[in-house]
mmCIF file with all atom_site columns, C-alpha atoms in Angstrom:
data_model
loop_
_atom_site.group_PDB
_atom_site.id
_atom_site.type_symbol
_atom_site.label_atom_id
_atom_site.label_alt_id
_atom_site.label_comp_id
_atom_site.label_asym_id
_atom_site.label_entity_id
_atom_site.label_seq_id
_atom_site.pdbx_PDB_ins_code
_atom_site.Cartn_x
_atom_site.Cartn_y
_atom_site.Cartn_z
_atom_site.occupancy
_atom_site.B_iso_or_equiv
_atom_site.pdbx_formal_charge
_atom_site.auth_seq_id
_atom_site.auth_comp_id
_atom_site.auth_asym_id
_atom_site.auth_atom_id
_atom_site.pdbx_PDB_model_num
ATOM 1   C CA . MET E 1 1   ? -11.545 8.878   -19.834 1.00 65.00 ? 1   MET E CA 1
ATOM 2   C CA . SER E 1 2   ? -9.693  10.316  -17.223 1.00 74.00 ? 2   SER E CA 1
ATOM 3   C CA . PRO E 1 3   ? -7.437  13.976  -17.683 1.00 77.00 ? 3   PRO E CA 1
ATOM 4   C CA . VAL E 1 4   ? -4.063  13.273  -18.822 1.00 82.00 ? 4   VAL E CA 1
ATOM 5   C CA . ARG E 1 5   ? -1.313  13.478  -16.737 1.00 80.00 ? 5   ARG E CA 1
ATOM 6   C CA . LYS E 1 6   ? 1.829   14.885  -17.896 1.00 83.00 ? 6   LYS E CA 1
ATOM 7   C CA . THR E 1 7   ? 5.198   14.335  -16.390 1.00 84.00 ? 7   THR E CA 1
ATOM 8   C CA . ARG E 1 8   ? 8.422   15.464  -17.913 1.00 85.00 ? 8   ARG E CA 1
ATOM 9   C CA . ILE E 1 9   ? 11.478  13.145  -18.623 1.00 85.00 ? 9   ILE E CA 1
ATOM 10  C CA . SER E 1 10  ? 14.624  13.480  -20.406 1.00 84.00 ? 10  SER E CA 1
ATOM 11  C CA . GLY E 1 11  ? 14.807  11.984  -23.491 1.00 80.00 ? 11  GLY E CA 1
ATOM 12  C CA . GLN E 1 12  ? 17.281  9.185   -22.514 1.00 86.00 ? 12  GLN E CA 1
ATOM 13  C CA . GLN E 1 13  ? 14.959  8.021   -19.728 1.00 89.00 ? 13  GLN E CA 1
ATOM 14  C CA . ASN E 1 14  ? 13.312  4.480   -20.115 1.00 89.00 ? 14  ASN E CA 1
ATOM 15  C CA . SER E 1 15  ? 11.194  3.812   -16.663 1.00 91.00 ? 15  SER E CA 1
ATOM 16  C CA . VAL E 1 16  ? 8.648   5.771   -14.634 1.00 90.00 ? 16  VAL E CA 1
ATOM 17  C CA . VAL E 1 17  ? 6.935   4.991   -11.535 1.00 89.00 ? 17  VAL E CA 1
ATOM 18  C CA . LEU E 1 18  ? 3.093   4.902   -11.261 1.00 89.00 ? 18  LEU E CA 1
ATOM 19  C CA . GLN E 1 19  ? 1.913   5.920   -8.310  1.00 86.00 ? 19  GLN E CA 1
ATOM 20  C CA . LYS E 1 20  ? -1.396  6.229   -5.881  1.00 84.00 ? 20  LYS E CA 1
ATOM 21  C CA . LEU E 1 21  ? -2.503  2.470   -7.344  1.00 89.00 ? 21  LEU E CA 1
ATOM 22  C CA . LYS E 1 22  ? -4.902  0.294   -5.849  1.00 88.00 ? 22  LYS E CA 1
ATOM 23  C CA . PRO E 1 23  ? -3.473  -2.702  -4.138  1.00 87.00 ? 23  PRO E CA 1
ATOM 24  C CA . ASP E 1 24  ? -4.436  -5.931  -5.413  1.00 90.00 ? 24  ASP E CA 1
ATOM 25  C CA . ALA E 1 25  ? -5.769  -4.610  -8.781  1.00 94.00 ? 25  ALA E CA 1
ATOM 26  C CA . PRO E 1 26  ? -5.122  -5.412  -12.633 1.00 96.00 ? 26  PRO E CA 1
ATOM 27  C CA . TYR E 1 27  ? -4.104  -2.972  -14.852 1.00 96.00 ? 27  TYR E CA 1
ATOM 28  C CA . THR E 1 28  ? -3.321  -2.632  -18.583 1.00 96.00 ? 28  THR E CA 1
ATOM 29  C CA . ILE E 1 29  ? -0.178  -0.471  -19.556 1.00 95.00 ? 29  ILE E CA 1
ATOM 30  C CA . THR E 1 30  ? 0.042   0.670   -22.991 1.00 94.00 ? 30  THR E CA 1
ATOM 31  C CA . LEU E 1 31  ? 3.508   2.630   -24.028 1.00 93.00 ? 31  LEU E CA 1
ATOM 32  C CA . SER E 1 32  ? 3.931   4.127   -26.945 1.00 91.00 ? 32  SER E CA 1
ATOM 33  C CA . SER E 1 33  ? 6.563   7.001   -28.864 1.00 87.00 ? 33  SER E CA 1
ATOM 34  C CA . LEU E 1 34  ? 5.208   9.984   -29.976 1.00 84.00 ? 34  LEU E CA 1
ATOM 35  C CA . CYS E 1 35  ? 7.893   11.935  -32.807 1.00 84.00 ? 35  CYS E CA 1
ATOM 36  C CA . PRO E 1 36  ? 7.070   15.360  -34.465 1.00 85.00 ? 36  PRO E CA 1
ATOM 37  C CA . ASP E 1 37  ? 6.841   13.556  -37.510 1.00 87.00 ? 37  ASP E CA 1
ATOM 38  C CA . ALA E 1 38  ? 5.046   9.818   -36.581 1.00 85.00 ? 38  ALA E CA 1
ATOM 39  C CA . ASP E 1 39  ? 4.004   7.828   -33.884 1.00 82.00 ? 39  ASP E CA 1
ATOM 40  C CA . GLY E 1 40  ? 5.586   4.681   -32.904 1.00 84.00 ? 40  GLY E CA 1
ATOM 41  C CA . GLY E 1 41  ? 3.863   1.295   -32.427 1.00 85.00 ? 41  GLY E CA 1
ATOM 42  C CA . LEU E 1 42  ? 1.962   0.176   -29.284 1.00 90.00 ? 42  LEU E CA 1
ATOM 43  C CA . MET E 1 43  ? 3.336   -2.192  -26.655 1.00 93.00 ? 43  MET E CA 1
ATOM 44  C CA . MET E 1 44  ? 0.577   -3.256  -24.167 1.00 94.00 ? 44  MET E CA 1
ATOM 45  C CA . GLY E 1 45  ? 0.678   -5.603  -21.235 1.00 95.00 ? 45  GLY E CA 1
ATOM 46  C CA . ARG E 1 46  ? -1.178  -6.702  -18.319 1.00 96.00 ? 46  ARG E CA 1
ATOM 47  C CA . CYS E 1 47  ? 0.107   -6.627  -14.849 1.00 96.00 ? 47  CYS E CA 1
ATOM 48  C CA . LYS E 1 48  ? -1.375  -6.343  -10.921 1.00 96.00 ? 48  LYS E CA 1
ATOM 49  C CA . THR E 1 49  ? -0.508  -4.749  -8.200  1.00 92.00 ? 49  THR E CA 1
ATOM 50  C CA . LYS E 1 50  ? 0.844   -6.613  -4.866  1.00 87.00 ? 50  LYS E CA 1
ATOM 51  C CA . PRO E 1 51  ? -1.998  -7.381  -2.131  1.00 86.00 ? 51  PRO E CA 1
ATOM 52  C CA . LEU E 1 52  ? -1.832  -5.438  0.648   1.00 82.00 ? 52  LEU E CA 1
ATOM 53  C CA . SER E 1 53  ? 0.628   -7.123  3.331   1.00 82.00 ? 53  SER E CA 1
ATOM 54  C CA . THR E 1 54  ? -0.278  -8.900  6.560   1.00 86.00 ? 54  THR E CA 1
ATOM 55  C CA . VAL E 1 55  ? 1.052   -7.595  9.656   1.00 88.00 ? 55  VAL E CA 1
ATOM 56  C CA . ARG E 1 56  ? 4.250   -9.669  10.401  1.00 90.00 ? 56  ARG E CA 1
ATOM 57  C CA . ASN E 1 57  ? 6.052   -10.474 13.980  1.00 92.00 ? 57  ASN E CA 1
ATOM 58  C CA . TYR E 1 58  ? 3.011   -9.573  15.769  1.00 90.00 ? 58  TYR E CA 1
ATOM 59  C CA . ARG E 1 59  ? 4.417   -9.923  19.373  1.00 93.00 ? 59  ARG E CA 1
ATOM 60  C CA . VAL E 1 60  ? 3.133   -8.677  23.028  1.00 93.00 ? 60  VAL E CA 1
ATOM 61  C CA . HIS E 1 61  ? 6.126   -7.922  25.243  1.00 90.00 ? 61  HIS E CA 1
ATOM 62  C CA . ASP E 1 62  ? 6.712   -6.366  28.828  1.00 90.00 ? 62  ASP E CA 1
ATOM 63  C CA . PRO E 1 63  ? 3.560   -7.032  30.118  1.00 89.00 ? 63  PRO E CA 1
ATOM 64  C CA . ALA E 1 64  ? 2.247   -4.934  33.290  1.00 93.00 ? 64  ALA E CA 1
ATOM 65  C CA . THR E 1 65  ? -0.668  -5.313  36.022  1.00 93.00 ? 65  THR E CA 1
ATOM 66  C CA . SER E 1 66  ? -2.744  -3.479  33.436  1.00 91.00 ? 66  SER E CA 1
ATOM 67  C CA . THR E 1 67  ? -0.941  -2.654  30.189  1.00 91.00 ? 67  THR E CA 1
ATOM 68  C CA . LEU E 1 68  ? 0.500   -4.716  27.335  1.00 91.00 ? 68  LEU E CA 1
ATOM 69  C CA . ASN E 1 69  ? 2.865   -3.318  24.871  1.00 92.00 ? 69  ASN E CA 1
ATOM 70  C CA . VAL E 1 70  ? 1.809   -4.998  21.591  1.00 93.00 ? 70  VAL E CA 1
ATOM 71  C CA . ARG E 1 71  ? 4.880   -4.780  18.314  1.00 93.00 ? 71  ARG E CA 1
ATOM 72  C CA . TRP E 1 72  ? 4.484   -5.618  14.799  1.00 92.00 ? 72  TRP E CA 1
ATOM 73  C CA . ASP E 1 73  ? 6.609   -5.142  11.533  1.00 90.00 ? 73  ASP E CA 1
ATOM 74  C CA . HIS E 1 74  ? 5.361   -2.367  9.490   1.00 83.00 ? 74  HIS E CA 1
ATOM 75  C CA . VAL E 1 75  ? 3.570   -3.456  6.494   1.00 84.00 ? 75  VAL E CA 1
ATOM 76  C CA . GLU E 1 76  ? 4.520   -2.853  2.529   1.00 80.00 ? 76  GLU E CA 1
ATOM 77  C CA . GLY E 1 77  ? 2.051   -0.540  0.992   1.00 74.00 ? 77  GLY E CA 1
ATOM 78  C CA . ASN E 1 78  ? 2.208   2.270   3.348   1.00 74.00 ? 78  ASN E CA 1
ATOM 79  C CA . PRO E 1 79  ? -1.173  1.862   5.534   1.00 80.00 ? 79  PRO E CA 1
ATOM 80  C CA . ASP E 1 80  ? -3.138  4.882   6.499   1.00 83.00 ? 80  ASP E CA 1
ATOM 81  C CA . HIS E 1 81  ? -3.846  2.921   9.569   1.00 87.00 ? 81  HIS E CA 1
ATOM 82  C CA . TYR E 1 82  ? -4.384  -0.120  11.360  1.00 89.00 ? 82  TYR E CA 1
ATOM 83  C CA . LYS E 1 83  ? -7.198  -1.891  13.430  1.00 90.00 ? 83  LYS E CA 1
ATOM 84  C CA . LEU E 1 84  ? -6.492  -3.580  17.008  1.00 89.00 ? 84  LEU E CA 1
ATOM 85  C CA . PHE E 1 85  ? -9.090  -5.288  18.474  1.00 89.00 ? 85  PHE E CA 1
ATOM 86  C CA . CYS E 1 86  ? -8.581  -6.748  22.220  1.00 89.00 ? 86  CYS E CA 1
ATOM 87  C CA . ALA E 1 87  ? -11.181 -8.741  24.382  1.00 87.00 ? 87  ALA E CA 1
ATOM 88  C CA . PRO E 1 88  ? -10.592 -10.672 27.355  1.00 85.00 ? 88  PRO E CA 1
ATOM 89  C CA . THR E 1 89  ? -10.414 -14.443 27.374  1.00 87.00 ? 89  THR E CA 1
ATOM 90  C CA . ALA E 1 90  ? -13.162 -14.864 29.914  1.00 82.00 ? 90  ALA E CA 1
ATOM 91  C CA . GLY E 1 91  ? -15.646 -13.569 27.212  1.00 74.00 ? 91  GLY E CA 1
ATOM 92  C CA . ALA E 1 92  ? -16.379 -9.668  28.080  1.00 76.00 ? 92  ALA E CA 1
ATOM 93  C CA . ASN E 1 93  ? -17.236 -7.529  25.154  1.00 82.00 ? 93  ASN E CA 1
ATOM 94  C CA . PRO E 1 94  ? -14.304 -6.986  22.893  1.00 83.00 ? 94  PRO E CA 1
ATOM 95  C CA . TRP E 1 95  ? -12.792 -3.420  21.792  1.00 86.00 ? 95  TRP E CA 1
ATOM 96  C CA . GLU E 1 96  ? -11.261 -2.046  18.912  1.00 88.00 ? 96  GLU E CA 1
ATOM 97  C CA . HIS E 1 97  ? -8.860  0.868   18.868  1.00 86.00 ? 97  HIS E CA 1
ATOM 98  C CA . GLU E 1 98  ? -7.945  2.369   15.200  1.00 89.00 ? 98  GLU E CA 1
ATOM 99  C CA . LEU E 1 99  ? -4.231  3.368   14.945  1.00 88.00 ? 99  LEU E CA 1
ATOM 100 C CA . CYS E 1 100 ? -3.969  6.356   12.567  1.00 88.00 ? 100 CYS E CA 1
ATOM 101 C CA . CYS E 1 101 ? -0.635  6.537   10.575  1.00 84.00 ? 101 CYS E CA 1
ATOM 102 C CA . SER E 1 102 ? 1.332   9.980   10.209  1.00 76.00 ? 102 SER E CA 1
#
């Protein structure tokens, strides 16, 4: 079992954001209350994180003689990089460019 992660919340708080989960992955969430003199009952539920988004609004604009400007909307899920593939339509070898997010 993984080590227990402790987060301090107020006694009136009734929500928390679970972070650093894997996309498109199922999870079982179990919650109980713990009091000094007794433990409360357990509540359990199953849920799933959303899959990584597909790039949207991809477009090429302002073509020049040797350059193309490529633009897209940032995807949900904070990707750490994008992969861009480019190949001449005439069939020459494609090349890949990895775009690292900072």
